[in-house]
Short mmCIF file of C-alpha atoms in Angstrom, two decimals:
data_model
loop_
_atom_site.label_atom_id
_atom_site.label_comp_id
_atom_site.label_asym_id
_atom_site.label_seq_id
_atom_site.Cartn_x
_atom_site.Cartn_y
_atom_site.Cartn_z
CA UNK P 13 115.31 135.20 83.90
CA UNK P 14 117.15 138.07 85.76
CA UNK P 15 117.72 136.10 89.14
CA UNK P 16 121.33 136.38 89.96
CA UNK P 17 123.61 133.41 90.24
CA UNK P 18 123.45 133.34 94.53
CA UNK P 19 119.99 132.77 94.53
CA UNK P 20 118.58 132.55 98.41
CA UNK P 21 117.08 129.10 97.65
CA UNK P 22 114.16 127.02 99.87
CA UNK P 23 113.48 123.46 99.28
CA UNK P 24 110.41 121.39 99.49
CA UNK P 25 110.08 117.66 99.05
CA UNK P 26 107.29 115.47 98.62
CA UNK P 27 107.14 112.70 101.53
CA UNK P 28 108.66 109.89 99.44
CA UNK P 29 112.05 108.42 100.72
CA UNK P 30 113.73 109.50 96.81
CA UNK P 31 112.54 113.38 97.64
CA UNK P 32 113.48 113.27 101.42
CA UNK P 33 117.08 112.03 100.59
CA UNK P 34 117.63 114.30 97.97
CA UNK P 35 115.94 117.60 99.89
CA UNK P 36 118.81 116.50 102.66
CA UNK P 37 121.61 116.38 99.75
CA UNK P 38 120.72 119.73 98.56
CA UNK P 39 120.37 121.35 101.80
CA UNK P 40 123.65 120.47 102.79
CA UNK P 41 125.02 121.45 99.84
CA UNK P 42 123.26 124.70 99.48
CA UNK P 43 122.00 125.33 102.50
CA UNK P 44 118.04 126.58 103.42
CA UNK P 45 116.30 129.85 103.51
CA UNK P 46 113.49 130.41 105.41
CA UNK P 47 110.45 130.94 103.26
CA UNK P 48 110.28 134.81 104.02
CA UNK P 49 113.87 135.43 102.15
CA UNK P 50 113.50 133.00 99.41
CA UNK P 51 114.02 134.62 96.07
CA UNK P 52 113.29 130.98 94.37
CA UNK P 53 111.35 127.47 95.29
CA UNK P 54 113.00 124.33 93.99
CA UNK P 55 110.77 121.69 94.68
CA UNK P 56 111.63 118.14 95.05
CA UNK P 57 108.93 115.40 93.96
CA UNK P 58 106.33 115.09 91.24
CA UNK P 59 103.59 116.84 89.51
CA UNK P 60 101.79 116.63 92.28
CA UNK P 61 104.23 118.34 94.46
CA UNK P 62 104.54 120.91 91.65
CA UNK P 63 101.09 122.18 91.44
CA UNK P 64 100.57 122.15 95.67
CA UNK P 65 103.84 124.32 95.60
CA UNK P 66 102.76 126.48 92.86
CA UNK P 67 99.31 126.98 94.57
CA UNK P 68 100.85 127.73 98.23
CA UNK P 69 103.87 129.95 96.71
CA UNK P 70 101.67 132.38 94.12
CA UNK P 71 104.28 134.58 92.16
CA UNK P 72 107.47 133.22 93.16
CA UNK P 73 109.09 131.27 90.69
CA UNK P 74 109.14 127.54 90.97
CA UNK P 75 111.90 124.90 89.86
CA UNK P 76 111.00 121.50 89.61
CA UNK P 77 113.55 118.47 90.10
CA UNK P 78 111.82 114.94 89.10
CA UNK P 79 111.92 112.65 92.22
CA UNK P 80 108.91 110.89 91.51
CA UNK P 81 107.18 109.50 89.08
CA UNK P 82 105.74 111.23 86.50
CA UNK P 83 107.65 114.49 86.11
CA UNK P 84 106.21 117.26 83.44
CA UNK P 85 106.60 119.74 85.31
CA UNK P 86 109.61 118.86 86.23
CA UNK P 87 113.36 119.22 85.29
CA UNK P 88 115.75 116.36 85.75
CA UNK P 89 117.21 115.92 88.80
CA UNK P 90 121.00 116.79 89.52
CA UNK P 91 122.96 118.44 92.24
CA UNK P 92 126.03 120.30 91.02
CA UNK P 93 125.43 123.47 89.07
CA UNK P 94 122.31 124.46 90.61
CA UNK P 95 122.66 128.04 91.15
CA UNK P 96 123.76 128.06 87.45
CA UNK P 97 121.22 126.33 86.18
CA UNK P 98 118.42 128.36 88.11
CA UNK P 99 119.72 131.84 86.84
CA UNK P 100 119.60 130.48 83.02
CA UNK P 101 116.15 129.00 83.09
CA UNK P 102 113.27 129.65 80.93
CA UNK P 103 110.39 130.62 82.20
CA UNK P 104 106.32 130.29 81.95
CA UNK P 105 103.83 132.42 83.69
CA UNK P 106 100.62 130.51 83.86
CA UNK P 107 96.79 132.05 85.11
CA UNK P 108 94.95 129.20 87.15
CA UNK P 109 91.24 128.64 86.41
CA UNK P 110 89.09 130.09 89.22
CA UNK P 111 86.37 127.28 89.87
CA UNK P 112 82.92 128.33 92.21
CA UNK P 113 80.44 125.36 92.99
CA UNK P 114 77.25 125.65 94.18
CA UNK P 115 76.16 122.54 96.72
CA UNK P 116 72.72 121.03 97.63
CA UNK P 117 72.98 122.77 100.99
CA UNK P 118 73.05 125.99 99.50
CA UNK P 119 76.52 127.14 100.16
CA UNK P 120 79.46 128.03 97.23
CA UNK P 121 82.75 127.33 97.09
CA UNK P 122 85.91 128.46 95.46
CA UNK P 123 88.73 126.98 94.38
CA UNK P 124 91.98 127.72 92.41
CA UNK P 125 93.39 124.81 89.47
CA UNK P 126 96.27 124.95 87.42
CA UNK P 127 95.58 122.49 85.35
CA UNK P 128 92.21 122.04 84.94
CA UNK P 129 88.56 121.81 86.51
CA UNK P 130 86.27 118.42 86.29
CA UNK P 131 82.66 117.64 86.70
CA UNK P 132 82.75 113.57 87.84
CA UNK P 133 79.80 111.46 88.28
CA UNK P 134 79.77 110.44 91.80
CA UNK P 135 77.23 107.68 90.95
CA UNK P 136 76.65 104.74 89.14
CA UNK P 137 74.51 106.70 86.80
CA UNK P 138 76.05 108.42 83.92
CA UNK P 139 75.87 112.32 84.55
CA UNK P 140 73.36 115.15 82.65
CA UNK P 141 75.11 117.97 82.53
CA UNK P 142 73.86 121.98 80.45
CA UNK P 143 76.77 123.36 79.31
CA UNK P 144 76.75 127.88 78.78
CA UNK P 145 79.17 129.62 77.78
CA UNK P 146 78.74 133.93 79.05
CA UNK P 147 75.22 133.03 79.78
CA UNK P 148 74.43 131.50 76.67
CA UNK P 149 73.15 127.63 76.68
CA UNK P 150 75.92 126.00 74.18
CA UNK P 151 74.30 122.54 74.98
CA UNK P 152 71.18 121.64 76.75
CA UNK P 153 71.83 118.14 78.01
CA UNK P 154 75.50 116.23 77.91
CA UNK P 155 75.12 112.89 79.31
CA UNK P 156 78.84 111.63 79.95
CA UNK P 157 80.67 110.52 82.94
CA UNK P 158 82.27 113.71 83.22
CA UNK P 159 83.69 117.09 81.70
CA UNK P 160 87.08 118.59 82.13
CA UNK P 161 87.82 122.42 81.29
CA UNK P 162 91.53 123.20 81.06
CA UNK P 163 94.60 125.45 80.56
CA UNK P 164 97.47 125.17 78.11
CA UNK P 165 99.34 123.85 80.81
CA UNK P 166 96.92 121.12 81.95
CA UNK P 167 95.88 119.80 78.68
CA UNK P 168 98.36 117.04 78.55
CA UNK P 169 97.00 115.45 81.69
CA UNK P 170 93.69 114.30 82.40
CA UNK P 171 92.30 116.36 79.50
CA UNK P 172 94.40 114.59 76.75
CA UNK P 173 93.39 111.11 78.24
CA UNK P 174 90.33 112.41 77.80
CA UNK P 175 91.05 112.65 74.27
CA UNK P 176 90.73 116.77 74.69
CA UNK P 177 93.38 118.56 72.62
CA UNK P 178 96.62 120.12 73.32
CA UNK P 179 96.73 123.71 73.85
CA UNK P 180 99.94 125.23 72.90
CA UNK P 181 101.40 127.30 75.96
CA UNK P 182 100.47 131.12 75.60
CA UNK P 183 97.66 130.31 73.48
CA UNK P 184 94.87 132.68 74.68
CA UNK P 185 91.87 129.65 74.71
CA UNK P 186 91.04 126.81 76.58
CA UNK P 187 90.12 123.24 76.24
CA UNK P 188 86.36 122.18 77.07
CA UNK P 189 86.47 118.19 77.29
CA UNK P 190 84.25 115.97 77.64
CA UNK P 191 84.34 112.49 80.06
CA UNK P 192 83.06 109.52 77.84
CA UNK P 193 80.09 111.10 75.86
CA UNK P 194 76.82 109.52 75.76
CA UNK P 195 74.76 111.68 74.25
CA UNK P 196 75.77 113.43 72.00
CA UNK P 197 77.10 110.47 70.97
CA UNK P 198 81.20 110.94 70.39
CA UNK P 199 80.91 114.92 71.10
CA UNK P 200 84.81 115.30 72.04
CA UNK P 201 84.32 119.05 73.37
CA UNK P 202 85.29 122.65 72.07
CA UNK P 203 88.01 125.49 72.64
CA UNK P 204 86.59 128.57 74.05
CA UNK P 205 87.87 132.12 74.54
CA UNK P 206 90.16 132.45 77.81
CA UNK P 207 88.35 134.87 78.60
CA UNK P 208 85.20 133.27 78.69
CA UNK P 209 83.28 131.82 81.56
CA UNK P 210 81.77 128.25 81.46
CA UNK P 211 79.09 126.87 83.50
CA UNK P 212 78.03 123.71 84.18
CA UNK P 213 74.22 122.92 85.28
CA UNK P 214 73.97 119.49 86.64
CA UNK P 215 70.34 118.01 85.69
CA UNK P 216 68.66 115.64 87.47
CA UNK P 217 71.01 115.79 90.92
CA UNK P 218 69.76 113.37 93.29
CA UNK P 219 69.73 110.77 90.57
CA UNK P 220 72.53 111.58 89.19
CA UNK P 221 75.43 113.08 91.63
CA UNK P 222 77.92 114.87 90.66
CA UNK P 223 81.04 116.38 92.28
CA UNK P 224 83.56 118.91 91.10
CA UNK P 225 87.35 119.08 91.47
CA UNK P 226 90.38 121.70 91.28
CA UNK P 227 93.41 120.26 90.73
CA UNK P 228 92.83 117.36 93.44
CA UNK P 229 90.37 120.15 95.89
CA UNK P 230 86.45 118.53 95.59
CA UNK P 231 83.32 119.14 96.23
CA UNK P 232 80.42 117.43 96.36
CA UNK P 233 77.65 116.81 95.58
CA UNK P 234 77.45 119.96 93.16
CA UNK P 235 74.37 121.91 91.49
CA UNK P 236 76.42 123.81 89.18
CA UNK P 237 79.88 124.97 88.35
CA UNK P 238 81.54 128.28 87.05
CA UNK P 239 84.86 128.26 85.85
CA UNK P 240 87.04 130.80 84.10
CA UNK P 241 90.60 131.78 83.63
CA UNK P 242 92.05 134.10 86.56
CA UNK P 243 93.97 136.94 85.35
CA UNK P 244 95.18 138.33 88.26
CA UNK P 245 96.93 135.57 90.09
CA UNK P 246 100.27 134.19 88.31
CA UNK P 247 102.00 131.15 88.57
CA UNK P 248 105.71 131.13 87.52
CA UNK P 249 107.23 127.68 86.47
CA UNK P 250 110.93 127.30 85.66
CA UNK P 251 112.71 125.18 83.23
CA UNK P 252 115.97 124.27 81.99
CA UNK P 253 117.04 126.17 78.68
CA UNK P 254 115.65 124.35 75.50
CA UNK P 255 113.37 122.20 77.79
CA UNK P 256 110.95 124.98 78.16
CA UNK P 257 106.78 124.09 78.48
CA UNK P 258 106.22 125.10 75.27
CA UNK P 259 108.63 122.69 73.71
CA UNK P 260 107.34 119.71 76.37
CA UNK P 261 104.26 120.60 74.87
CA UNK P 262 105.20 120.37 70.89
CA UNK P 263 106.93 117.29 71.81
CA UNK P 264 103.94 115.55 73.62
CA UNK P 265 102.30 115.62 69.80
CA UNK P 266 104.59 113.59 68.30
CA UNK P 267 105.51 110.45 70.76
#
């Protein structure tokens, strides 16, 4: 990092009582910056607060402190030092996926994830989806309850309960998952190019709904689905020295 040690810090908090108390610990410790000034985010919450940060702050660097409950993203939380402790950290520049959805009333939408885009049956009937990858069929019917593409960084969330792999961070690939294959019976999913585009056909729609999601943003009910990596839009996450994503990531292997 080459931030200086008097950073011109802003704080966000999630809404939680934990996060509100310590946004009003910090701030009168540090003090706020107004979000035109800031040369650094440190956001106060969960995951969930991370990636909504990330995605309204594109290119200035984030740094997490755990006030929730689960806390990847996150560093631990601690008030003296901070300045200190911001200058020295590591970071990692992520690209987000870009997702566009096409719905039954003809219109397309775009959306930005982080983590990772899902197809989701949005009935009680399992989903048929045809999978290409740069316009060439890979598969011409999954039936499943769903199908998750994702990053490096998102592969240790819904993907990996998914049973998808872990993508170590940098790694130019990502993780295609599927949701609880049908047919092909046990068909886990593949790793594809970065660069590569995958799209989702959804067969048989009005029998079988599906909807798509972005990190958390949906849509509904979907015809198909696009998704690749977005180059030009980058997302910088900090961590504490020796707690970087890469090693949260190595670690995640072996509990």
């Amino acid at each position: 990092m080459s931030l200086s040690a008097h950073l011109k810090i802003r704080f966000v908090a999630a809404g939680t009582e934990p996060a509100q108390a310590a946004l009003a610990e910090l701030v009168a410790r540090y003090g706020q910056v107004s979000r035109d000034v800031a040369e650094v985010i440190v956001a106060l919450g969960g995951d969930g607060l991370m990636l909504q940060t990330l995605h309204e702050r594109a290119g200035l660097p984030i740094y997490g402190m755990n006030c929730g409950t689960i806390g990847f993203l996150m560093n631990d939380y601690a008030v003296e030092g901070l300045h200190a402790r911001v200058a020295a950290a590591e970071e990692a520049v992520l690209n987000p996926l870009a997702m566009r959805a096409g719905t039954e009333d003809g219109q397309v939408h775009d959306a930005l994830a982080i983590n990772d885009v899902s197809l989701l049956r949005a009935g009680p009937q399992a989903a048929k989806l045809r999978i290409s990858v740069n316009g060439v069929v890979r598969m011409d019917e999954l039936v499943c309850d769903g199908a998750i593409v994702c990053t490096p960084a998102g592969s240790t969330a819904y993907n990996y309960s998914a049973h998808g792999p872990i993508l170590p961070i940098g790694s130019d690939v990502l993780a295609l998952t599927a949701v609880a294959a049908f047919r092909p019976r046990r068909w886990r999913g593949a790793i594809v190019p970065k660069s590569a585009t995958v799209r989702f056909d959804v067969l048989e729609p009005e029998k079988r709904p599906v909807m798509a999601d972005a990190d958390g943003r949906s849509v509904r009910p979907v015809l198909w689905v696009e998704t690749r990596s977005e180059p030009t839009i980058s997302h910088r996450i900090l961590f504490e020295t020796g707690h970087g994503l890469g090693e949260r990531l190595m670690r995640e292997q072996f509990v």
